[in-house]
PDB file of C-alpha atoms in Angstrom:
ATOM      1  CA  MET X 369     201.432 -58.469 -80.448  1.00  0.00           C
ATOM      2  CA  ILE X 370     198.317 -60.176 -81.772  1.00  0.00           C
ATOM      3  CA  ARG X 371     195.607 -57.828 -82.923  1.00  0.00           C
ATOM      4  CA  LYS X 372     192.089 -57.968 -81.560  1.00  0.00           C
ATOM      5  CA  HIS X 373     190.619 -58.949 -84.922  1.00  0.00           C
ATOM      6  CA  GLY X 374     192.482 -62.241 -85.273  1.00  0.00           C
ATOM      7  CA  THR X 375     195.714 -63.350 -86.871  1.00  0.00           C
ATOM      8  CA  PRO X 376     198.120 -60.437 -87.485  1.00  0.00           C
ATOM      9  CA  SER X 377     198.904 -59.650 -91.113  1.00  0.00           C
ATOM     10  CA  SER X 378     202.608 -60.019 -90.303  1.00  0.00           C
ATOM     11  CA  VAL X 379     202.011 -63.638 -89.283  1.00  0.00           C
ATOM     12  CA  VAL X 380     200.019 -64.250 -92.458  1.00  0.00           C
ATOM     13  CA  SER X 381     202.888 -62.854 -94.525  1.00  0.00           C
ATOM     14  CA  ALA X 382     205.384 -65.043 -92.676  1.00  0.00           C
ATOM     15  CA  LEU X 383     203.327 -68.118 -93.586  1.00  0.00           C
ATOM     16  CA  ASN X 384     203.993 -67.435 -97.283  1.00  0.00           C
ATOM     17  CA  ILE X 385     200.304 -67.036 -98.052  1.00  0.00           C
ATOM     18  CA  ALA X 386     199.594 -65.461-101.420  1.00  0.00           C
ATOM     19  CA  PRO X 387     198.442 -61.817-101.211  1.00  0.00           C
ATOM     20  CA  ALA X 388     195.148 -62.732-102.898  1.00  0.00           C
ATOM     21  CA  ASP X 389     194.381 -65.181-100.080  1.00  0.00           C
ATOM     22  CA  ARG X 390     195.454 -63.039 -97.126  1.00  0.00           C
ATOM     23  CA  ASN X 391     192.105 -61.327 -96.572  1.00  0.00           C
ATOM     24  CA  ARG X 392     190.382 -64.703 -96.565  1.00  0.00           C
ATOM     25  CA  VAL X 393     192.825 -66.142 -94.034  1.00  0.00           C
ATOM     26  CA  LEU X 394     192.487 -63.106 -91.772  1.00  0.00           C
ATOM     27  CA  ALA X 395     188.681 -63.246 -92.011  1.00  0.00           C
ATOM     28  CA  GLU X 396     188.589 -66.946 -91.155  1.00  0.00           C
ATOM     29  CA  ALA X 397     190.825 -66.316 -88.142  1.00  0.00           C
ATOM     30  CA  ARG X 398     188.550 -63.487 -87.013  1.00  0.00           C
ATOM     31  CA  VAL X 399     185.477 -65.712 -87.279  1.00  0.00           C
ATOM     32  CA  ARG X 400     187.122 -68.476 -85.263  1.00  0.00           C
ATOM     33  CA  ARG X 401     188.101 -66.002 -82.561  1.00  0.00           C
ATOM     34  CA  LYS X 402     184.599 -64.534 -82.429  1.00  0.00           C
ATOM     35  CA  GLU X 403     182.973 -67.952 -82.245  1.00  0.00           C
ATOM     36  CA  ALA X 404     185.265 -69.010 -79.405  1.00  0.00           C
ATOM     37  CA  GLU X 405     184.592 -65.800 -77.471  1.00  0.00           C
ATOM     38  CA  PHE X 406     180.846 -66.142 -78.037  1.00  0.00           C
ATOM     39  CA  LEU X 407     180.764 -69.733 -76.803  1.00  0.00           C
ATOM     40  CA  ALA X 408     182.658 -68.692 -73.683  1.00  0.00           C
ATOM     41  CA  SER X 409     180.279 -65.808 -72.994  1.00  0.00           C
ATOM     42  CA  LYS X 410     176.776 -65.993 -71.546  1.00  0.00           C
ATOM     43  CA  ARG X 411     174.992 -64.502 -74.527  1.00  0.00           C
ATOM     44  CA  CYS X 412     171.816 -65.506 -76.332  1.00  0.00           C
ATOM     45  CA  ALA X 413     172.304 -67.533 -79.508  1.00  0.00           C
ATOM     46  CA  ARG X 414     169.541 -65.624 -81.327  1.00  0.00           C
ATOM     47  CA  CYS X 415     169.555 -61.964 -80.242  1.00  0.00           C
ATOM     48  CA  TRP X 416     173.240 -62.003 -79.176  1.00  0.00           C
ATOM     49  CA  PHE X 417     172.581 -59.982 -76.016  1.00  0.00           C
ATOM     50  CA  SER X 418     173.789 -61.121 -72.620  1.00  0.00           C
ATOM     51  CA  THR X 419     171.602 -63.564 -70.718  1.00  0.00           C
ATOM     52  CA  THR X 420     172.876 -62.253 -67.366  1.00  0.00           C
ATOM     53  CA  ASN X 421     173.368 -58.474 -67.731  1.00  0.00           C
ATOM     54  CA  GLY X 422     170.211 -56.822 -66.427  1.00  0.00           C
ATOM     55  CA  SER X 423     170.766 -53.487 -68.183  1.00  0.00           C
ATOM     56  CA  CYS X 424     171.278 -54.942 -71.648  1.00  0.00           C
ATOM     57  CA  CYS X 425     169.894 -58.469 -71.606  1.00  0.00           C
ATOM     58  CA  CYS X 426     168.249 -60.960 -73.962  1.00  0.00           C
ATOM     59  CA  ILE X 427     165.247 -59.528 -75.834  1.00  0.00           C
ATOM     60  CA  CYS X 428     163.924 -62.722 -77.425  1.00  0.00           C
ATOM     61  CA  SER X 429     160.804 -62.690 -75.232  1.00  0.00           C
ATOM     62  CA  ARG X 430     159.905 -59.342 -76.835  1.00  0.00           C
ATOM     63  CA  LEU X 431     160.515 -60.637 -80.361  1.00  0.00           C
ATOM     64  CA  PRO X 432     158.099 -63.536 -80.965  1.00  0.00           C
ATOM     65  CA  ALA X 433     158.121 -65.416 -84.253  1.00  0.00           C
ATOM     66  CA  LEU X 434     155.955 -63.671 -86.839  1.00  0.00           C
ATOM     67  CA  ARG X 435     153.310 -65.383 -88.937  1.00  0.00           C
ATOM     68  CA  PHE X 436     154.243 -64.476 -92.487  1.00  0.00           C
ATOM     69  CA  THR X 437     151.543 -64.630 -95.152  1.00  0.00           C
ATOM     70  CA  THR X 438     153.825 -64.736 -98.191  1.00  0.00           C
ATOM     71  CA  ASN X 439     155.711 -67.707 -99.582  1.00  0.00           C
ATOM     72  CA  THR X 440     159.156 -66.315 -98.836  1.00  0.00           C
ATOM     73  CA  ARG X 441     162.470 -67.421 -97.411  1.00  0.00           C
ATOM     74  CA  PHE X 442     165.334 -65.218 -96.255  1.00  0.00           C
ATOM     75  CA  ILE X 443     169.073 -65.520 -96.703  1.00  0.00           C
ATOM     76  CA  ILE X 444     171.343 -63.265 -94.645  1.00  0.00           C
ATOM     77  CA  TYR X 445     174.803 -62.813 -96.127  1.00  0.00           C
ATOM     78  CA  GLN X 446     176.613 -61.171 -93.223  1.00  0.00           C
ATOM     79  CA  HIS X 447     180.066 -59.628 -93.014  1.00  0.00           C
ATOM     80  CA  ASN X 448     182.188 -61.240 -90.304  1.00  0.00           C
ATOM     81  CA  ILE X 449     182.625 -57.892 -88.539  1.00  0.00           C
ATOM     82  CA  GLU X 450     178.877 -57.964 -87.749  1.00  0.00           C
ATOM     83  CA  LEU X 451     178.911 -61.514 -86.396  1.00  0.00           C
ATOM     84  CA  PHE X 452     177.641 -61.572 -82.771  1.00  0.00           C
ATOM     85  CA  ASN X 453     177.372 -57.765 -82.747  1.00  0.00           C
ATOM     86  CA  CYS X 454     174.385 -56.868 -80.530  1.00  0.00           C
ATOM     87  CA  GLY X 455     173.790 -53.710 -82.538  1.00  0.00           C
ATOM     88  CA  ASP X 456     173.359 -55.605 -85.781  1.00  0.00           C
ATOM     89  CA  ASP X 457     169.777 -55.645 -87.050  1.00  0.00           C
ATOM     90  CA  ALA X 458     169.785 -58.501 -89.577  1.00  0.00           C
ATOM     91  CA  LYS X 459     170.120 -61.056 -86.769  1.00  0.00           C
ATOM     92  CA  LEU X 460     166.583 -60.088 -85.713  1.00  0.00           C
ATOM     93  CA  LEU X 461     165.325 -62.410 -88.456  1.00  0.00           C
ATOM     94  CA  LEU X 462     166.580 -65.288 -86.318  1.00  0.00           C
ATOM     95  CA  CYS X 463     163.796 -64.340 -83.894  1.00  0.00           C
ATOM     96  CA  ALA X 464     161.120 -63.151 -86.315  1.00  0.00           C
ATOM     97  CA  ALA X 465     161.516 -65.927 -88.882  1.00  0.00           C
ATOM     98  CA  GLU X 466     163.883 -68.572 -87.553  1.00  0.00           C
ATOM     99  CA  ASP X 467     162.289 -71.408 -89.540  1.00  0.00           C
ATOM    100  CA  ARG X 468     162.643 -69.575 -92.850  1.00  0.00           C
ATOM    101  CA  THR X 469     166.003 -67.820 -92.388  1.00  0.00           C
ATOM    102  CA  GLY X 470     169.528 -68.917 -93.206  1.00  0.00           C
ATOM    103  CA  LEU X 471     172.507 -66.948 -91.847  1.00  0.00           C
ATOM    104  CA  TYR X 472     175.806 -67.197 -93.707  1.00  0.00           C
ATOM    105  CA  VAL X 473     178.963 -65.321 -92.791  1.00  0.00           C
ATOM    106  CA  TYR X 474     181.340 -63.734 -95.276  1.00  0.00           C
ATOM    107  CA  GLY X 475     184.766 -64.978 -94.270  1.00  0.00           C
ATOM    108  CA  LYS X 476     183.598 -68.135 -92.497  1.00  0.00           C
ATOM    109  CA  GLU X 477     185.167 -71.162 -94.119  1.00  0.00           C
ATOM    110  CA  GLY X 478     182.687 -72.906 -96.408  1.00  0.00           C
ATOM    111  CA  ASP X 479     179.752 -70.594 -95.684  1.00  0.00           C
ATOM    112  CA  GLU X 480     179.541 -69.038 -99.155  1.00  0.00           C
ATOM    113  CA  GLU X 481     179.395 -72.517-100.688  1.00  0.00           C
ATOM    114  CA  ARG X 482     176.701 -73.569 -98.192  1.00  0.00           C
ATOM    115  CA  MET X 483     174.729 -70.429 -99.013  1.00  0.00           C
ATOM    116  CA  VAL X 484     174.803 -71.142-102.746  1.00  0.00           C
ATOM    117  CA  ASP X 485     173.772 -74.744-102.043  1.00  0.00           C
ATOM    118  CA  GLU X 486     170.735 -73.452-100.141  1.00  0.00           C
ATOM    119  CA  VAL X 487     169.815 -71.161-103.019  1.00  0.00           C
ATOM    120  CA  PHE X 488     169.700 -74.104-105.429  1.00  0.00           C
ATOM    121  CA  LYS X 489     168.029 -76.396-102.909  1.00  0.00           C
ATOM    122  CA  ASN X 490     165.056 -74.015-102.769  1.00  0.00           C
ATOM    123  CA  GLY X 491     164.501 -73.309-106.439  1.00  0.00           C
ATOM    124  CA  GLY X 492     167.721 -71.772-107.726  1.00  0.00           C
ATOM    125  CA  LEU X 493     168.632 -68.341-109.039  1.00  0.00           C
ATOM    126  CA  GLU X 494     165.328 -67.949-110.877  1.00  0.00           C
ATOM    127  CA  ARG X 495     163.550 -67.829-107.501  1.00  0.00           C
ATOM    128  CA  THR X 496     166.127 -65.647-105.744  1.00  0.00           C
ATOM    129  CA  LEU X 497     166.373 -61.867-105.470  1.00  0.00           C
ATOM    130  CA  LEU X 498     169.233 -59.911-103.922  1.00  0.00           C
ATOM    131  CA  LEU X 499     168.319 -56.599-102.296  1.00  0.00           C
ATOM    132  CA  PHE X 500     171.189 -54.425-103.460  1.00  0.00           C
ATOM    133  CA  PRO X 501     170.898 -51.004-105.169  1.00  0.00           C
ATOM    134  CA  ASP X 502     173.629 -51.053-107.792  1.00  0.00           C
ATOM    135  CA  ASP X 503     173.502 -49.924-111.426  1.00  0.00           C
ATOM    136  CA  ARG X 504     172.152 -53.240-112.697  1.00  0.00           C
ATOM    137  CA  ALA X 505     169.414 -53.515-110.050  1.00  0.00           C
ATOM    138  CA  LEU X 506     165.784 -53.617-111.130  1.00  0.00           C
ATOM    139  CA  THR X 507     163.004 -51.752-109.366  1.00  0.00           C
ATOM    140  CA  VAL X 508     160.279 -53.619-107.507  1.00  0.00           C
ATOM    141  CA  GLU X 509     157.980 -53.057-110.472  1.00  0.00           C
ATOM    142  CA  GLY X 510     160.606 -54.646-112.687  1.00  0.00           C
ATOM    143  CA  VAL X 511     160.453 -57.934-110.773  1.00  0.00           C
ATOM    144  CA  ARG X 512     156.788 -57.928-109.812  1.00  0.00           C
ATOM    145  CA  GLU X 513     155.452 -60.113-112.619  1.00  0.00           C
ATOM    146  CA  GLY X 514     158.395 -62.471-113.034  1.00  0.00           C
ATOM    147  CA  TYR X 515     159.041 -63.046-109.334  1.00  0.00           C
ATOM    148  CA  VAL X 516     156.560 -61.552-106.870  1.00  0.00           C
ATOM    149  CA  GLU X 517     153.305 -62.503-108.580  1.00  0.00           C
ATOM    150  CA  LYS X 518     154.682 -65.841-109.748  1.00  0.00           C
ATOM    151  CA  TYR X 519     156.228 -67.140-106.519  1.00  0.00           C
ATOM    152  CA  CYS X 520     155.735 -64.891-103.532  1.00  0.00           C
ATOM    153  CA  ARG X 521     151.939 -64.964-103.419  1.00  0.00           C
ATOM    154  CA  SER X 522     151.461 -68.633-104.196  1.00  0.00           C
ATOM    155  CA  THR X 523     149.914 -69.258-100.764  1.00  0.00           C
ATOM    156  CA  ALA X 524     147.070 -66.785-101.336  1.00  0.00           C
ATOM    157  CA  ILE X 525     143.505 -68.051-101.718  1.00  0.00           C
ATOM    158  CA  ASP X 526     140.794 -65.483-102.462  1.00  0.00           C
ATOM    159  CA  GLY X 527     142.709 -62.763-100.653  1.00  0.00           C
ATOM    160  CA  PHE X 528     143.440 -64.879 -97.570  1.00  0.00           C
ATOM    161  CA  SER X 529     146.541 -66.893 -96.870  1.00  0.00           C
ATOM    162  CA  ALA X 530     146.189 -70.656 -96.916  1.00  0.00           C
ATOM    163  CA  ILE X 531     147.638 -70.838 -93.428  1.00  0.00           C
ATOM    164  CA  GLU X 532     144.951 -68.476 -92.119  1.00  0.00           C
ATOM    165  CA  ARG X 533     142.334 -70.757 -93.712  1.00  0.00           C
ATOM    166  CA  GLY X 534     143.615 -73.559 -91.476  1.00  0.00           C
ATOM    167  CA  MET X 535     145.195 -75.752 -94.136  1.00  0.00           C
ATOM    168  CA  SER X 536     147.945 -78.098 -92.962  1.00  0.00           C
ATOM    169  CA  GLU X 537     151.426 -78.056 -94.490  1.00  0.00           C
ATOM    170  CA  VAL X 538     150.648 -81.362 -96.252  1.00  0.00           C
ATOM    171  CA  ALA X 539     147.390 -79.992 -97.655  1.00  0.00           C
ATOM    172  CA  LEU X 540     149.125 -76.832 -98.809  1.00  0.00           C
ATOM    173  CA  HIS X 541     151.579 -78.846-100.883  1.00  0.00           C
ATOM    174  CA  GLU X 542     148.957 -81.294-102.172  1.00  0.00           C
ATOM    175  CA  ASN X 543     146.755 -78.430-103.372  1.00  0.00           C
ATOM    176  CA  GLY X 544     149.629 -76.687-105.082  1.00  0.00           C
ATOM    177  CA  PHE X 545     149.593 -73.583-102.896  1.00  0.00           C
ATOM    178  CA  VAL X 546     153.136 -74.022-101.627  1.00  0.00           C
ATOM    179  CA  LYS X 547     156.070 -74.709-103.888  1.00  0.00           C
ATOM    180  CA  GLU X 548     159.611 -73.498-103.519  1.00  0.00           C
ATOM    181  CA  PRO X 549     159.572 -70.020-101.960  1.00  0.00           C
ATOM    182  CA  LEU X 550     160.752 -66.722-103.320  1.00  0.00           C
ATOM    183  CA  GLN X 551     164.177 -66.375-101.737  1.00  0.00           C
ATOM    184  CA  ILE X 552     165.114 -62.880-100.638  1.00  0.00           C
ATOM    185  CA  MET X 553     168.797 -62.363 -99.992  1.00  0.00           C
ATOM    186  CA  VAL X 554     170.023 -59.425 -97.902  1.00  0.00           C
ATOM    187  CA  VAL X 555     173.650 -58.395 -97.468  1.00  0.00           C
ATOM    188  CA  ASP X 556     174.555 -57.220 -93.982  1.00  0.00           C
ATOM    189  CA  GLY X 557     177.440 -54.849 -93.316  1.00  0.00           C
ATOM    190  CA  THR X 558     178.602 -51.326 -94.059  1.00  0.00           C
ATOM    191  CA  TRP X 559     178.061 -49.959 -97.548  1.00  0.00           C
ATOM    192  CA  ARG X 560     181.735 -50.436 -98.399  1.00  0.00           C
ATOM    193  CA  GLN X 561     181.713 -53.999 -97.092  1.00  0.00           C
ATOM    194  CA  VAL X 562     178.553 -55.093 -98.886  1.00  0.00           C
ATOM    195  CA  LYS X 563     179.747 -53.746-102.230  1.00  0.00           C
ATOM    196  CA  ALA X 564     182.802 -55.985-102.011  1.00  0.00           C
ATOM    197  CA  MET X 565     180.707 -58.941-100.816  1.00  0.00           C
ATOM    198  CA  VAL X 566     178.197 -58.660-103.659  1.00  0.00           C
ATOM    199  CA  LYS X 567     180.983 -58.335-106.211  1.00  0.00           C
ATOM    200  CA  GLU X 568     182.614 -61.501-104.908  1.00  0.00           C
ATOM    201  CA  LEU X 569     179.285 -63.363-104.753  1.00  0.00           C
ATOM    202  CA  ASP X 570     178.423 -62.477-108.355  1.00  0.00           C
ATOM    203  CA  ARG X 571     181.899 -63.535-109.451  1.00  0.00           C
ATOM    204  CA  MET X 572     181.570 -66.881-107.658  1.00  0.00           C
ATOM    205  CA  ILE X 573     178.176 -67.602-109.248  1.00  0.00           C
ATOM    206  CA  GLU X 574     179.437 -66.661-112.707  1.00  0.00           C
ATOM    207  CA  LYS X 575     182.495 -68.905-112.308  1.00  0.00           C
ATOM    208  CA  ASN X 576     180.622 -71.961-111.002  1.00  0.00           C
ATOM    209  CA  PHE X 577     177.438 -71.611-113.079  1.00  0.00           C
ATOM    210  CA  PRO X 578     178.520 -69.971-116.366  1.00  0.00           C
ATOM    211  CA  SER X 579     175.458 -71.184-118.276  1.00  0.00           C
ATOM    212  CA  LEU X 580     172.984 -69.578-115.866  1.00  0.00           C
ATOM    213  CA  PRO X 581     171.815 -65.954-115.854  1.00  0.00           C
ATOM    214  CA  PRO X 582     173.281 -63.789-113.078  1.00  0.00           C
ATOM    215  CA  LEU X 583     171.611 -63.273-109.718  1.00  0.00           C
ATOM    216  CA  THR X 584     168.889 -60.622-110.018  1.00  0.00           C
ATOM    217  CA  HIS X 585     169.456 -57.471-107.973  1.00  0.00           C
ATOM    218  CA  VAL X 586     166.563 -55.332-106.715  1.00  0.00           C
ATOM    219  CA  LYS X 587     166.619 -51.752-105.455  1.00  0.00           C
ATOM    220  CA  LEU X 588     164.174 -49.863-103.273  1.00  0.00           C
ATOM    221  CA  LEU X 589     163.395 -46.169-103.261  1.00  0.00           C
ATOM    222  CA  PRO X 590     162.896 -45.376 -99.547  1.00  0.00           C
ATOM    223  CA  ASP X 591     161.412 -42.010 -98.625  1.00  0.00           C
ATOM    224  CA  THR X 592     161.525 -42.385 -94.840  1.00  0.00           C
ATOM    225  CA  LEU X 593     164.289 -41.690 -92.337  1.00  0.00           C
ATOM    226  CA  SER X 594     166.009 -44.753 -90.955  1.00  0.00           C
ATOM    227  CA  VAL X 595     165.189 -45.759 -87.381  1.00  0.00           C
ATOM    228  CA  TYR X 596     168.459 -47.652 -87.136  1.00  0.00           C
ATOM    229  CA  ALA X 597     170.867 -46.812 -84.319  1.00  0.00           C
ATOM    230  CA  ARG X 598     173.760 -46.053 -86.648  1.00  0.00           C
ATOM    231  CA  THR X 599     174.482 -43.041 -88.804  1.00  0.00           C
ATOM    232  CA  GLN X 600     173.817 -43.789 -92.457  1.00  0.00           C
ATOM    233  CA  SER X 601     176.238 -42.331 -95.001  1.00  0.00           C
ATOM    234  CA  GLN X 602     173.334 -41.098 -97.126  1.00  0.00           C
ATOM    235  CA  GLN X 603     169.955 -39.872 -95.934  1.00  0.00           C
ATOM    236  CA  ASP X 604     168.019 -42.379 -98.058  1.00  0.00           C
ATOM    237  CA  ARG X 605     170.010 -45.373 -96.817  1.00  0.00           C
ATOM    238  CA  ILE X 606     168.139 -47.704 -94.511  1.00  0.00           C
ATOM    239  CA  CYS X 607     169.113 -50.734 -92.466  1.00  0.00           C
ATOM    240  CA  THR X 608     168.805 -54.359 -93.552  1.00  0.00           C
ATOM    241  CA  ILE X 609     165.516 -55.123 -91.790  1.00  0.00           C
ATOM    242  CA  GLU X 610     163.932 -51.858 -92.932  1.00  0.00           C
ATOM    243  CA  ALA X 611     164.823 -52.683 -96.541  1.00  0.00           C
ATOM    244  CA  LEU X 612     163.394 -56.170 -96.171  1.00  0.00           C
ATOM    245  CA  ALA X 613     160.190 -54.861 -94.571  1.00  0.00           C
ATOM    246  CA  LEU X 614     159.664 -52.368 -97.398  1.00  0.00           C
ATOM    247  CA  PHE X 615     160.226 -55.032-100.029  1.00  0.00           C
ATOM    248  CA  LEU X 616     157.908 -57.495 -98.287  1.00  0.00           C
ATOM    249  CA  LYS X 617     155.231 -54.826 -98.200  1.00  0.00           C
ATOM    250  CA  GLU X 618     155.550 -54.502-101.974  1.00  0.00           C
ATOM    251  CA  CYS X 619     155.259 -58.288-102.197  1.00  0.00           C
ATOM    252  CA  GLY X 620     151.891 -58.174-100.453  1.00  0.00           C
ATOM    253  CA  GLU X 621     153.010 -59.191 -96.981  1.00  0.00           C
ATOM    254  CA  ALA X 622     150.538 -58.304 -94.232  1.00  0.00           C
ATOM    255  CA  ASP X 623     151.007 -54.892 -92.621  1.00  0.00           C
ATOM    256  CA  PHE X 624     151.144 -56.377 -89.135  1.00  0.00           C
ATOM    257  CA  VAL X 625     154.225 -58.384 -90.169  1.00  0.00           C
ATOM    258  CA  THR X 626     156.133 -55.543 -91.834  1.00  0.00           C
ATOM    259  CA  ASN X 627     155.254 -53.115 -89.038  1.00  0.00           C
ATOM    260  CA  GLU X 628     156.447 -55.591 -86.414  1.00  0.00           C
ATOM    261  CA  LEU X 629     159.765 -56.025 -88.201  1.00  0.00           C
ATOM    262  CA  ILE X 630     160.385 -52.283 -87.899  1.00  0.00           C
ATOM    263  CA  GLN X 631     159.290 -52.418 -84.269  1.00  0.00           C
ATOM    264  CA  TYR X 632     161.854 -55.153 -83.640  1.00  0.00           C
ATOM    265  CA  VAL X 633     164.612 -52.807 -84.833  1.00  0.00           C
ATOM    266  CA  LYS X 634     163.393 -50.179 -82.370  1.00  0.00           C
ATOM    267  CA  ILE X 635     163.349 -52.706 -79.527  1.00  0.00           C
ATOM    268  CA  ASN X 636     166.906 -53.711 -80.367  1.00  0.00           C
ATOM    269  CA  ASN X 637     167.937 -50.034 -80.403  1.00  0.00           C
ATOM    270  CA  GLU X 638     166.342 -49.423 -77.012  1.00  0.00           C
ATOM    271  CA  ASN X 639     168.206 -52.355 -75.513  1.00  0.00           C
ATOM    272  CA  LEU X 640     171.501 -50.875 -76.693  1.00  0.00           C
ATOM    273  CA  ARG X 641     170.989 -47.523 -74.974  1.00  0.00           C
ATOM    274  CA  PRO X 642     171.900 -48.475 -71.396  1.00  0.00           C
ATOM    275  CA  ASN X 643     175.165 -49.951 -72.613  1.00  0.00           C
ATOM    276  CA  LYS X 644     175.962 -46.921 -74.777  1.00  0.00           C
ATOM    277  CA  LYS X 645     175.127 -44.516 -71.994  1.00  0.00           C
ATOM    278  CA  GLU X 646     177.534 -46.300 -69.687  1.00  0.00           C
ATOM    279  CA  LYS X 647     180.295 -45.826 -72.259  1.00  0.00           C
ATOM    280  CA  GLY X 648     179.501 -42.144 -72.663  1.00  0.00           C
ATOM    281  CA  ARG X 649     178.285 -42.439 -76.240  1.00  0.00           C
ATOM    282  CA  ASN X 650     175.100 -41.003 -77.689  1.00  0.00           C
ATOM    283  CA  THR X 651     172.594 -43.223 -79.418  1.00  0.00           C
ATOM    284  CA  VAL X 652     171.659 -41.834 -82.803  1.00  0.00           C
ATOM    285  CA  ALA X 653     168.219 -43.413 -82.733  1.00  0.00           C
ATOM    286  CA  ALA X 654     167.321 -41.566 -79.523  1.00  0.00           C
ATOM    287  CA  ASN X 655     167.610 -38.260 -81.363  1.00  0.00           C
ATOM    288  CA  LEU X 656     165.643 -39.193 -84.466  1.00  0.00           C
ATOM    289  CA  LYS X 657     162.254 -37.603 -84.969  1.00  0.00           C
ATOM    290  CA  PRO X 658     159.395 -39.743 -86.296  1.00  0.00           C
ATOM    291  CA  GLY X 659     159.319 -39.731 -90.085  1.00  0.00           C
TER     292      GLY X 659
END
């Protein structure tokens, strides 16, 4: 009997696939199955909610594109389990910042290579930060001068963004206000999943670019309760979009942008509640008190 999550491990074993490659093969099969099911369903390509179900339908009209004031670009490195999951929050960047967001799936054939190609296309490792709180991660203060001040605020003119001053994209480049952006990479999945993903990503970069310094990791110190609709394993853990919003705030992003990002998570949570109620499950976010 074929499992829901793709090719059964027994089939993989029968194909004489090396044990080290089995997880990859299973993940690729899962991604193919999910993509086929998604294409056959009537669901939105951005928010992943149904376009026909009135109780839990597309929310894109409530999530307009935001006008960012910092010179930033976002890379989502997403575990395949989260792909097309309506409850996932990282996919909200596809609505808030579609023109400056790349989504790459862990386990999708070729996606890790495409993600690394994008990193180098937009300035390389020296312009890229990975939000991940491990032992080697620097604090925001530790990357402020070398990254944030140097790259992230390059569109600022006398305290106002160049875009707000009405400068065209061509003029921005000609006047030197826009160069390659600061790339902010977020890893999307459970804590156990993202630890494995980051370890594999670092290993891949070290293997393919041995002469370059490793990807810089950054950690946040959140002091607010998560608004996310899932139980966090630790009280100070926050969801992907919340972490990004906090970091952007430290980078000098406008409050209206960072506040809206958090609001988008709440909107996504609210849209999940009818579906969860029908299944007899409680929504964690409904019971959270304001922080």
